[in-house]
Amino acid sequence: MKNRIINQIVLLILVFTVFTANVNAKPPKFKALVLTERGGGHEGFVVAALAWLNDFSVNHNFEITIINNLKDVDADYLSNYKLFIQLNYPPYAWTDQSKAAFERYIEKGHGGWVGFHHATLLGEFDGYPMWNWFSGFMGGIRFKSYIAARASGTVHIEDKKHPIMKGLPASFVIPDDEWYTFDKNPRSNAKVLANVDEASYQPASSIKMGDHPVIWINEKMKARNVYFLMGHHANLLKSEEFKTMFGNAILWAAGK
């Protein structure tokens, strides 16, 4: 009899605990869609970024949905998300449906966008045509070349007052990246937040642009958006500066 009463008390405590937890659970502040490029040379970065993103989303109370293709993405699908994070997925192999939905999402400001590295692999690749709208979104650029061996480089902030740069020093080193160059400078069509000092590359490289923006936003779009040229190697997630920018960008682009 005594054991039965104790068991009933324990059960009541468990039920009360679960009920209290459900009542006190806060709904997510927003939902983010994370488009990932899996496999290949960027797999290490994507895996490390997702691990960091999972912790960051818990700490800042937002929900993430991870996809690695665009077959289900249309306007209705995107309407569920306040933020679109593009982890290295290139601007080709998109369906016509997903392209149209994304263009509307950005142009109408239905949500924010944070893109990395391979998102500007613009041109004719793997049998896919150039996505001209995305090129315009990125400042009218087209991919030209890159530092295949990877190099560390010193990044200089140009707009220290922008929310994405909050808590960062004026300059810092980004490790082991694959610095892209383009056929033209996006500066005339975009607001540059940071550039890389090509003379600082370690090891040195002959592949250069001169004035070399590496973080920029397109203020002509209603959606808050930011592109980070870096995003090749997992070592980026060992950089406190990179993680700070990533976190700041998420909250800013989502309007938080």
Coordinates of C-alpha atoms in Angstrom, one line a residue:
M1 CA 0.0 0.0 0.0
K2 CA 2.8 2.4 1.0
N3 CA 4.7 1.7 -2.2
R4 CA 1.6 2.2 -4.3
I5 CA 1.1 5.7 -2.7
I6 CA 4.7 6.5 -3.3
N7 CA 4.4 5.5 -7.0
Q8 CA 1.3 7.6 -7.4
I9 CA 3.0 10.6 -5.9
V10 CA 6.0 10.1 -8.2
L11 CA 3.7 9.8 -11.2
L12 CA 1.9 13.0 -10.2
I13 CA 5.2 14.9 -9.9
L14 CA 6.3 13.7 -13.4
V15 CA 3.0 14.7 -14.9
F16 CA 3.2 18.1 -13.2
T17 CA 6.8 18.6 -14.4
V18 CA 5.9 17.8 -18.0
F19 CA 2.9 20.0 -17.9
T20 CA 4.8 22.9 -16.4
A21 CA 7.6 22.6 -19.0
N22 CA 5.0 22.6 -21.9
V23 CA 3.3 25.7 -20.4
N24 CA 6.5 27.6 -19.9
A25 CA 8.1 26.6 -23.3
K26 CA 8.5 29.7 -25.4
P27 CA 7.5 29.6 -29.1
P28 CA 10.5 30.2 -31.4
K29 CA 11.1 33.8 -32.3
F30 CA 11.4 32.9 -36.0
K31 CA 12.0 30.0 -38.3
A32 CA 15.1 29.8 -40.6
L33 CA 15.5 27.6 -43.7
V34 CA 19.0 26.4 -44.1
L35 CA 20.0 25.3 -47.7
T36 CA 23.2 23.1 -47.5
E37 CA 25.6 21.9 -50.1
R38 CA 26.7 18.4 -49.0
G39 CA 29.7 16.4 -50.0
G40 CA 32.8 17.6 -51.9
G41 CA 35.3 20.1 -50.7
H42 CA 32.9 22.2 -48.6
E43 CA 31.5 19.3 -46.5
G44 CA 33.8 20.1 -43.6
F45 CA 32.7 23.7 -43.4
V46 CA 29.0 22.8 -43.7
V47 CA 29.2 20.2 -41.0
A48 CA 31.0 22.6 -38.6
A49 CA 28.6 25.4 -39.5
L50 CA 25.5 23.3 -38.8
A51 CA 26.8 22.1 -35.4
W52 CA 27.5 25.8 -34.5
L53 CA 24.1 26.9 -35.9
N54 CA 22.3 24.2 -33.9
D55 CA 23.7 25.6 -30.6
F56 CA 23.2 29.2 -31.7
S57 CA 19.5 28.6 -32.6
V58 CA 18.8 27.0 -29.2
N59 CA 20.5 29.9 -27.3
H60 CA 18.6 32.5 -29.3
N61 CA 15.3 30.6 -29.5
F62 CA 14.7 30.2 -33.2
E63 CA 13.9 27.1 -35.2
I64 CA 16.0 25.7 -38.1
T65 CA 14.9 23.5 -41.0
I66 CA 17.8 21.9 -43.0
I67 CA 17.4 21.0 -46.7
N68 CA 20.0 20.0 -49.3
N69 CA 17.9 20.4 -52.5
L70 CA 15.1 22.7 -53.7
K71 CA 12.5 20.3 -55.1
D72 CA 9.9 21.3 -52.6
V73 CA 10.7 25.0 -52.4
D74 CA 8.0 27.4 -53.8
A75 CA 6.4 30.6 -52.6
D76 CA 4.1 28.8 -50.1
Y77 CA 7.1 26.8 -48.7
L78 CA 9.2 29.9 -48.2
S79 CA 6.4 31.8 -46.5
N80 CA 7.0 29.7 -43.4
Y81 CA 10.5 31.1 -42.9
K82 CA 11.7 34.5 -41.7
L83 CA 15.2 33.8 -42.8
F84 CA 17.0 31.9 -45.6
I85 CA 20.5 30.8 -44.9
Q86 CA 22.5 29.5 -48.0
L87 CA 25.4 27.4 -46.8
N88 CA 27.5 27.1 -50.0
Y89 CA 24.7 25.8 -52.3
P90 CA 25.6 27.3 -55.7
P91 CA 23.3 29.5 -57.9
Y92 CA 22.6 26.7 -60.3
A93 CA 20.7 23.4 -60.1
W94 CA 17.7 25.4 -58.8
T95 CA 14.3 24.6 -60.2
D96 CA 12.4 27.3 -62.1
Q97 CA 9.8 27.1 -59.3
S98 CA 12.4 27.7 -56.6
K99 CA 14.1 30.5 -58.5
A100 CA 10.9 32.4 -58.9
A101 CA 10.0 31.9 -55.3
F102 CA 13.4 33.0 -54.0
E103 CA 13.4 36.1 -56.3
R104 CA 10.0 37.1 -55.0
Y105 CA 11.1 36.4 -51.4
I106 CA 14.0 38.8 -51.7
E107 CA 12.4 41.5 -53.8
K108 CA 9.3 41.7 -51.7
G109 CA 11.2 41.4 -48.4
H110 CA 9.3 38.4 -47.1
G111 CA 12.3 37.3 -45.2
G112 CA 16.1 37.9 -44.8
W113 CA 19.0 36.1 -46.5
V114 CA 22.5 35.1 -45.3
G115 CA 24.7 33.5 -48.0
F116 CA 28.2 32.0 -48.0
H117 CA 31.0 31.4 -50.4
H118 CA 29.8 29.0 -53.1
A119 CA 26.6 31.1 -53.4
T120 CA 28.4 33.3 -55.9
L121 CA 29.7 30.6 -58.2
L122 CA 28.0 32.4 -61.0
G123 CA 28.4 31.4 -64.7
E124 CA 27.6 28.4 -66.8
F125 CA 28.5 25.3 -64.7
D126 CA 27.6 21.6 -65.1
G127 CA 25.3 22.3 -68.0
Y128 CA 23.3 25.0 -66.2
P129 CA 22.9 28.5 -67.6
M130 CA 23.8 31.7 -65.9
W131 CA 21.2 32.9 -63.4
N132 CA 21.2 36.6 -64.3
W133 CA 18.9 37.7 -61.5
F134 CA 21.2 36.2 -58.9
S135 CA 24.2 37.9 -60.5
G136 CA 22.4 41.2 -60.2
F137 CA 21.5 40.4 -56.6
M138 CA 25.2 39.9 -55.9
G139 CA 26.2 43.2 -57.5
G140 CA 26.4 42.2 -61.2
I141 CA 29.3 39.8 -60.7
R142 CA 30.4 36.6 -62.4
F143 CA 32.9 34.1 -60.9
K144 CA 36.4 34.4 -62.4
S145 CA 38.9 32.5 -60.3
Y146 CA 40.0 31.4 -56.8
I147 CA 42.9 30.5 -54.6
A148 CA 42.7 26.7 -54.8
A149 CA 45.4 26.0 -52.2
R150 CA 43.6 28.1 -49.5
A151 CA 45.1 31.0 -47.7
S152 CA 44.6 33.0 -44.5
G153 CA 43.9 36.7 -45.1
T154 CA 43.4 39.9 -43.1
V155 CA 39.9 41.3 -43.3
H156 CA 39.3 45.0 -42.8
I157 CA 35.9 46.3 -41.7
E158 CA 34.7 49.2 -43.8
D159 CA 31.4 49.9 -41.9
K160 CA 32.1 49.5 -38.2
K161 CA 28.6 50.8 -37.3
H162 CA 26.7 48.1 -39.2
P163 CA 25.0 45.6 -36.8
I164 CA 26.7 42.7 -38.5
M165 CA 30.1 44.1 -37.3
K166 CA 29.1 44.6 -33.7
G167 CA 31.7 43.4 -31.2
L168 CA 34.4 43.0 -33.8
P169 CA 37.9 44.6 -34.1
A170 CA 38.7 46.8 -37.0
S171 CA 40.6 44.0 -38.7
F172 CA 41.2 40.3 -38.1
V173 CA 42.6 37.2 -39.8
I174 CA 40.3 34.7 -41.5
P175 CA 42.0 31.3 -41.7
D176 CA 42.3 28.8 -44.6
D177 CA 39.8 30.2 -47.0
E178 CA 39.4 29.9 -50.8
W179 CA 39.2 33.5 -51.8
Y180 CA 37.1 34.0 -55.0
T181 CA 37.7 36.7 -57.6
F182 CA 35.1 38.0 -60.0
D183 CA 34.9 39.6 -63.4
K184 CA 34.0 42.9 -61.9
N185 CA 33.9 44.6 -58.5
P186 CA 30.5 44.5 -56.8
R187 CA 31.2 47.7 -55.0
S188 CA 29.4 50.0 -57.5
N189 CA 26.2 48.0 -57.1
A190 CA 26.4 46.9 -53.4
K191 CA 27.3 48.3 -50.0
V192 CA 30.6 46.7 -48.9
L193 CA 31.0 46.0 -45.2
A194 CA 34.5 44.5 -45.4
N195 CA 37.4 43.7 -47.7
V196 CA 40.4 41.4 -47.7
D197 CA 44.0 42.7 -47.9
E198 CA 45.4 40.6 -50.7
A199 CA 49.0 41.4 -49.6
S200 CA 48.3 39.6 -46.3
Y201 CA 47.6 36.2 -47.9
Q202 CA 49.5 33.3 -46.3
P203 CA 50.7 31.6 -48.3
A204 CA 51.0 34.4 -50.9
S205 CA 49.0 34.2 -54.1
S206 CA 49.2 35.8 -57.5
I207 CA 45.4 35.5 -57.8
K208 CA 44.1 39.0 -56.9
M209 CA 41.4 41.5 -57.6
G210 CA 43.0 44.6 -56.3
D211 CA 40.2 46.2 -54.3
H212 CA 38.6 43.0 -53.0
P213 CA 35.2 43.1 -51.2
V214 CA 34.4 40.0 -49.2
I215 CA 31.3 41.0 -47.2
W216 CA 28.5 43.0 -48.8
I217 CA 24.8 43.8 -48.8
N218 CA 22.4 44.8 -51.6
E219 CA 20.3 47.7 -50.2
K220 CA 18.2 47.8 -53.4
M221 CA 16.3 44.7 -52.2
K222 CA 13.6 44.9 -49.6
A223 CA 14.9 41.8 -47.9
R224 CA 17.8 42.3 -45.5
N225 CA 20.6 40.3 -47.1
V226 CA 24.4 39.8 -46.7
Y227 CA 26.9 37.7 -48.6
F228 CA 30.1 36.3 -47.0
L229 CA 32.8 35.3 -49.5
M230 CA 34.4 33.1 -46.9
G231 CA 33.0 29.7 -46.2
H232 CA 35.3 27.0 -47.5
H233 CA 37.0 25.2 -44.5
A234 CA 35.9 24.0 -41.1
N235 CA 38.6 26.0 -39.5
L236 CA 36.4 29.1 -40.0
L237 CA 34.3 27.8 -37.0
K238 CA 37.3 28.1 -34.8
S239 CA 37.4 31.9 -35.5
E240 CA 35.6 33.9 -32.9
E241 CA 35.3 36.8 -35.4
F242 CA 33.7 34.6 -38.0
K243 CA 31.2 33.2 -35.5
T244 CA 30.4 36.7 -34.2
M245 CA 29.7 37.9 -37.7
F246 CA 27.6 34.8 -38.5
G247 CA 25.5 35.3 -35.4
N248 CA 25.1 39.0 -35.9
A249 CA 24.1 38.4 -39.5
I250 CA 21.4 35.9 -38.6
L251 CA 19.7 38.2 -36.1
W252 CA 20.0 41.3 -38.3
A253 CA 18.7 39.6 -41.4
A254 CA 15.8 38.1 -39.5
G255 CA 14.9 41.5 -38.1
K256 CA 15.8 40.6 -34.5

